[in-house]
Coordinates of C-alpha atoms and ligand atoms in Angstrom, one line a residue:
M2 CA 0.2 0.0 0.4
S3 CA 1.1 3.7 -0.9
L4 CA 1.0 7.1 -2.2
Q5 CA 1.4 8.6 -4.9
I6 CA 1.7 12.5 -4.9
K7 CA 1.9 14.1 -8.3
F8 CA 2.6 18.4 -7.8
W9 CA 1.3 20.2 -10.3
G10 CA 1.7 23.1 -9.6
V11 CA 4.3 24.5 -7.3
R12 CA 4.7 28.2 -7.4
G13 CA 3.0 30.8 -4.7
S14 CA 0.8 34.3 -5.1
L15 CA 1.0 33.9 -9.6
P16 CA 1.5 31.5 -12.2
S17 CA 5.1 33.6 -12.9
A18 CA 7.3 32.1 -15.4
P19 CA 11.2 34.3 -16.6
P20 CA 10.4 35.8 -19.5
P21 CA 11.7 35.0 -22.6
I22 CA 15.9 36.8 -22.8
D23 CA 15.6 35.2 -19.4
W24 CA 15.3 32.0 -21.5
T25 CA 17.9 32.7 -23.6
Y26 CA 20.6 33.0 -21.5
H27 CA 19.8 29.7 -20.3
I28 CA 19.9 28.0 -23.5
E29 CA 22.8 29.6 -24.0
G30 CA 24.8 28.3 -19.8
V31 CA 23.1 24.8 -21.0
L32 CA 25.0 24.8 -24.0
R33 CA 28.4 26.7 -23.0
N34 CA 28.1 23.1 -20.2
F35 CA 27.4 20.8 -22.8
F36 CA 31.1 21.5 -24.8
S37 CA 32.5 23.0 -21.6
S38 CA 31.4 18.6 -19.9
G39 CA 33.6 17.4 -23.0
Y40 CA 30.5 16.4 -25.1
R41 CA 31.2 17.1 -28.8
D42 CA 28.9 14.9 -30.2
P43 CA 24.1 16.0 -31.4
S44 CA 24.0 11.7 -30.2
Q45 CA 25.4 12.9 -26.8
I46 CA 22.7 15.5 -26.6
S47 CA 20.7 12.6 -24.9
K48 CA 23.4 11.3 -22.0
Y49 CA 24.0 14.8 -21.5
I50 CA 19.6 15.8 -20.6
Q51 CA 19.3 12.6 -18.2
G52 CA 22.5 13.3 -16.3
I53 CA 20.6 17.4 -15.4
E54 CA 18.0 16.7 -12.5
V55 CA 15.1 18.5 -14.2
P56 CA 14.8 22.0 -12.6
L57 CA 18.7 23.0 -13.5
L58 CA 17.4 22.4 -17.9
G59 CA 14.0 23.4 -17.3
G60 CA 12.8 25.9 -14.2
Y61 CA 10.5 24.6 -11.6
G62 CA 7.8 25.6 -13.7
A63 CA 4.9 28.3 -13.7
A64 CA 2.3 26.7 -12.1
T65 CA 0.0 27.7 -8.9
T66 CA -0.9 25.2 -6.4
C67 CA -2.4 21.8 -7.4
V68 CA -1.4 18.7 -6.2
E69 CA -2.8 15.1 -6.6
I70 CA -2.8 12.1 -3.9
N71 CA -3.5 8.7 -5.4
S72 CA -4.0 5.4 -3.1
P73 CA -5.0 2.1 -4.9
K74 CA -8.5 3.6 -4.5
S75 CA -8.1 6.8 -4.7
Q76 CA -7.9 10.1 -6.1
L77 CA -7.7 13.8 -3.5
I78 CA -7.3 16.7 -4.9
V79 CA -5.8 19.7 -3.3
D80 CA -6.4 23.0 -4.3
G81 CA -7.1 24.4 -8.1
G82 CA -4.4 26.4 -8.6
S83 CA -3.6 26.6 -12.5
G84 CA -1.6 23.7 -11.8
I85 CA -4.7 21.7 -12.1
R86 CA -5.0 22.0 -16.1
N87 CA -2.3 20.4 -16.7
L88 CA -3.9 17.7 -14.6
S89 CA -7.8 18.4 -16.2
E90 CA -6.3 17.5 -19.5
R91 CA -4.7 14.4 -18.5
I92 CA -7.5 13.4 -16.7
M93 CA -9.5 13.8 -20.3
T94 CA -7.1 11.3 -21.3
G95 CA -9.0 8.3 -20.2
T96 CA -5.4 6.4 -19.5
T97 CA -6.7 7.3 -15.7
G98 CA -10.1 5.2 -15.9
R99 CA -11.4 8.1 -13.9
A100 CA -12.8 9.7 -16.3
K101 CA -15.7 10.5 -14.9
G102 CA -14.4 11.1 -11.2
P103 CA -15.9 11.1 -8.8
F104 CA -13.1 13.4 -8.3
H105 CA -12.6 15.0 -4.6
I106 CA -11.2 18.1 -4.3
F107 CA -9.9 19.5 -0.9
M108 CA -9.4 24.0 -0.8
T109 CA -6.9 25.0 1.4
H110 CA -8.3 28.5 2.0
F111 CA -9.6 31.1 -1.8
H112 CA -6.6 33.5 -2.8
W113 CA -6.7 34.2 -6.1
D114 CA -3.4 31.3 -6.8
H115 CA -5.3 28.5 -5.2
V116 CA -8.7 28.9 -7.6
I117 CA -7.7 30.1 -10.4
G118 CA -7.1 26.9 -12.3
L119 CA -10.9 25.4 -11.4
P120 CA -12.8 26.7 -14.7
F121 CA -10.3 24.6 -16.6
F122 CA -10.9 22.0 -15.0
T123 CA -12.9 19.9 -17.3
P124 CA -15.3 18.0 -15.8
H125 CA -16.7 20.9 -14.5
F126 CA -18.4 20.6 -18.3
I127 CA -18.8 16.9 -18.6
P128 CA -22.8 14.9 -17.9
G129 CA -22.1 12.6 -15.9
C130 CA -18.7 13.8 -13.9
E131 CA -19.3 14.0 -10.5
V132 CA -17.1 16.9 -9.3
H133 CA -16.9 16.9 -5.3
Y134 CA -15.5 20.1 -2.9
Y135 CA -14.0 19.8 1.0
A136 CA -13.1 22.4 2.7
V137 CA -12.9 23.7 6.4
Q138 CA -14.7 27.6 5.5
P139 CA -18.5 27.3 5.8
E140 CA -19.1 30.0 2.5
L141 CA -17.5 27.0 0.1
E142 CA -20.4 26.8 -2.1
S143 CA -20.9 30.4 -2.3
L144 CA -16.7 30.4 -2.8
I145 CA -16.7 28.3 -6.0
R146 CA -20.0 29.6 -7.3
G147 CA -18.3 33.3 -7.0
I148 CA -16.0 31.3 -9.5
F149 CA -17.7 30.4 -12.2
K150 CA -19.6 33.9 -12.6
Q151 CA -20.0 36.8 -14.8
P152 CA -18.4 38.9 -16.1
Y153 CA -14.8 36.6 -14.6
F154 CA -16.3 33.7 -16.6
P155 CA -18.0 33.1 -19.5
V156 CA -19.7 30.3 -18.3
P157 CA -22.3 30.1 -14.8
F158 CA -22.4 27.8 -12.8
E159 CA -26.0 26.7 -13.3
A160 CA -24.6 25.4 -16.6
L161 CA -22.1 23.2 -15.5
K162 CA -22.7 19.0 -16.7
A163 CA -21.7 17.3 -13.7
K164 CA -22.9 17.0 -10.3
I165 CA -21.2 19.5 -7.7
V166 CA -21.3 18.5 -3.9
F167 CA -20.4 20.2 -1.4
H168 CA -18.9 19.1 2.6
V169 CA -17.8 20.8 4.6
L170 CA -15.3 19.6 6.9
E171 CA -15.4 20.5 10.6
P172 CA -11.4 21.0 12.2
R173 CA -9.3 18.1 12.9
K174 CA -12.6 15.6 12.7
P175 CA -10.7 12.5 10.0
Y176 CA -13.0 12.5 6.7
K177 CA -12.8 9.1 5.0
I178 CA -12.8 9.2 1.2
D179 CA -13.2 5.3 -1.0
D180 CA -9.1 3.8 1.6
L181 CA -7.8 7.8 2.6
T182 CA -8.0 10.0 5.8
I183 CA -8.4 13.2 5.4
T184 CA -7.8 15.6 8.7
P185 CA -8.0 19.1 8.5
Y186 CA -5.6 21.2 10.8
K187 CA -5.5 25.0 10.5
L188 CA -2.0 27.2 9.1
D189 CA -0.5 29.8 9.8
H190 CA -2.3 32.7 7.3
P191 CA -4.7 35.1 6.9
D192 CA -8.1 34.3 6.1
P193 CA -7.7 31.1 7.1
C194 CA -6.0 29.0 5.8
W195 CA -6.7 24.3 6.7
G196 CA -2.9 22.0 6.2
L197 CA -4.5 18.8 5.6
K198 CA -3.5 15.3 7.2
V199 CA -4.0 12.6 4.8
E200 CA -3.2 9.2 5.2
S201 CA -3.4 5.5 3.5
G202 CA -2.4 1.8 4.8
G203 CA 0.7 2.9 7.7
K204 CA 1.5 6.0 5.0
A205 CA 0.6 9.8 6.0
Y206 CA 1.0 13.6 3.6
A207 CA 1.3 16.6 5.4
H208 CA 0.4 19.6 3.0
C209 CA 1.4 22.8 4.6
V210 CA 1.1 24.7 2.4
D211 CA 0.2 28.4 2.5
T212 CA 1.7 29.2 5.9
E213 CA 3.9 31.7 7.8
G214 CA 4.9 28.5 10.5
T215 CA 5.0 30.7 12.9
R216 CA 3.6 28.7 15.5
V217 CA 7.2 25.7 15.2
T218 CA 6.8 24.6 19.2
R219 CA 4.6 21.4 20.4
E220 CA 2.5 23.8 22.1
E221 CA 2.4 26.9 20.3
L222 CA 0.5 24.3 17.6
G223 CA -1.8 23.0 19.8
E224 CA -4.2 21.3 18.8
D225 CA -2.6 21.5 15.5
L226 CA 0.0 19.4 16.1
P227 CA -0.6 16.4 15.0
L228 CA -1.5 17.9 11.5
Y229 CA 3.3 17.3 11.9
Q230 CA 3.1 14.2 13.7
D231 CA 3.9 10.6 12.2
I232 CA 4.9 11.9 8.7
D233 CA 6.3 9.9 5.4
L234 CA 5.9 13.1 3.5
M235 CA 5.5 16.5 4.1
Y236 CA 4.9 19.7 1.8
F237 CA 5.8 22.9 3.4
D238 CA 5.4 26.8 2.5
A239 CA 9.4 27.6 1.8
Q240 CA 9.0 30.9 -0.4
Y241 CA 10.9 33.3 1.9
T242 CA 14.9 33.4 3.0
L243 CA 14.8 34.1 6.9
P244 CA 15.7 37.7 6.1
E245 CA 12.7 37.9 3.6
L246 CA 10.8 36.4 6.2
A247 CA 11.3 38.8 9.5
E248 CA 10.5 41.7 6.7
K249 CA 7.2 40.0 5.7
A250 CA 5.5 39.1 8.6
N251 CA 2.3 38.5 8.6
W252 CA 2.6 37.6 4.7
G253 CA 2.0 34.0 6.0
H254 CA 4.6 32.6 3.6
S255 CA 7.3 31.0 4.6
A256 CA 11.4 29.5 4.9
A257 CA 13.1 26.0 4.4
Q258 CA 14.2 26.5 7.8
V259 CA 11.2 26.9 9.6
G260 CA 10.2 23.2 8.4
L261 CA 12.9 21.5 8.8
D262 CA 13.0 22.3 12.4
I263 CA 10.0 21.3 12.8
A264 CA 10.5 18.3 11.0
I265 CA 13.9 17.3 12.2
R266 CA 11.9 17.1 16.0
E267 CA 9.0 15.3 14.8
G268 CA 10.6 13.2 12.7
I269 CA 9.3 13.5 9.2
K270 CA 11.2 11.7 6.5
K271 CA 10.7 13.8 3.8
V272 CA 10.0 17.4 3.0
I273 CA 9.8 18.3 -0.3
F274 CA 9.7 22.8 0.0
A275 CA 7.1 25.2 -2.2
H276 CA 5.0 27.7 -2.8
H277 CA 8.3 29.6 -4.8
D278 CA 8.4 33.4 -5.3
P279 CA 6.5 34.7 -8.3
G280 CA 9.8 36.2 -9.3
A281 CA 12.0 33.7 -8.5
R282 CA 14.1 32.4 -10.8
I283 CA 15.8 28.7 -11.4
E284 CA 19.4 30.5 -9.3
Q285 CA 17.4 32.2 -6.5
V286 CA 15.8 28.6 -5.8
L287 CA 19.6 26.8 -6.4
E288 CA 20.6 30.7 -3.4
L289 CA 17.6 29.3 -0.7
K290 CA 18.6 25.4 -1.6
R291 CA 22.0 26.5 -0.4
Q292 CA 21.3 27.8 1.8
T293 CA 18.8 25.1 3.9
R294 CA 21.3 22.5 3.2
E295 CA 24.2 25.3 4.7
Y296 CA 21.6 25.4 7.8
Y297 CA 20.6 21.3 7.6
E298 CA 23.9 20.3 7.9
S299 CA 24.5 23.3 11.0
R300 CA 21.3 21.2 12.3
S301 CA 22.7 17.9 11.8
R302 CA 24.9 17.1 14.7
A303 CA 22.4 18.9 16.9
H304 CA 19.9 15.8 15.9
K305 CA 19.9 11.7 14.9
N306 CA 17.1 12.2 12.2
D307 CA 18.6 11.8 9.0
I308 CA 15.7 13.7 6.8
L309 CA 15.5 14.0 2.9
W310 CA 14.4 17.4 1.9
D311 CA 14.4 18.7 -1.7
F312 CA 12.5 21.8 -3.6
A313 CA 9.6 20.7 -5.7
H314 CA 9.2 21.6 -9.1
E315 CA 6.6 21.4 -11.5
G316 CA 6.0 17.5 -12.3
L317 CA 7.3 16.2 -9.6
E318 CA 6.3 12.9 -8.6
I319 CA 7.0 10.8 -5.7
T320 CA 5.4 7.8 -3.6
I321 CA 5.7 6.9 -0.3
Ligands
ZN402 ZN1 -1.3 30.5 -2.4
ZN403 ZN1 -2.5 31.9 0.1

């Protein structure tokens, strides 16, 4: 039994990619590196590319938050950022055997970057499809209806062909979707935002985006502490460097070091950092990664748990 997790959108705040001129310089660097690595022949290009990590060539991606979690029997989607469009395209190819759903979408909160892709989730428009929405926010139904509304979107909610069902969840109470158990816990974010613990077959995933991580100690986390306990994979907000985090207090986003502190204390096995700043280029995320490595190594003398961690790129897939 395992959980398969795919990150369809890892950018924060606004879908954004480097402008074409930046890509031009980036490609120049890649080509220079090809030759300086000793390669000369076009037949060696594939070997060269396969030896490089995806984000070093292709970047971290433009799409905003959307995560797909698959268990042997079920599928859960967390948030409808612009990343949900590519997920929708894959569903519509029919290769998943789930073209009619039911689809289950948990909404952490309703900031633009988490809802902007929802009108492009094609199952909404297909007769016979079922789309179930889940959130802690009691206004769930009116908020989703408000997205499918003229003049923001040409197709009104009433014209959607799928059956849409709304489920308002109680905070910190487990809820079953087939073989998945989902439990919402509060994150540190304006408006508020609810993280999610997803459990199945003895594996657990913690979704902690968007959060500022202002509560770190067990006492501060209080009734939300279980979100960080017995976790195989945690997805954590790391939009900022530590100095930026101090400058941008109350903006609702965190730094990788904050997530690592929690992960080290709670024995979390793997951490993936995301919600990359809309202005962050490849080099800036790599710099965050360098600072995180430095911090992790400085802390590793004081702790025994080895943690696997990395920064997410669009399309990353992890099985736990
Ligand atoms: Zn966000
Ligand atoms: Zn937000």
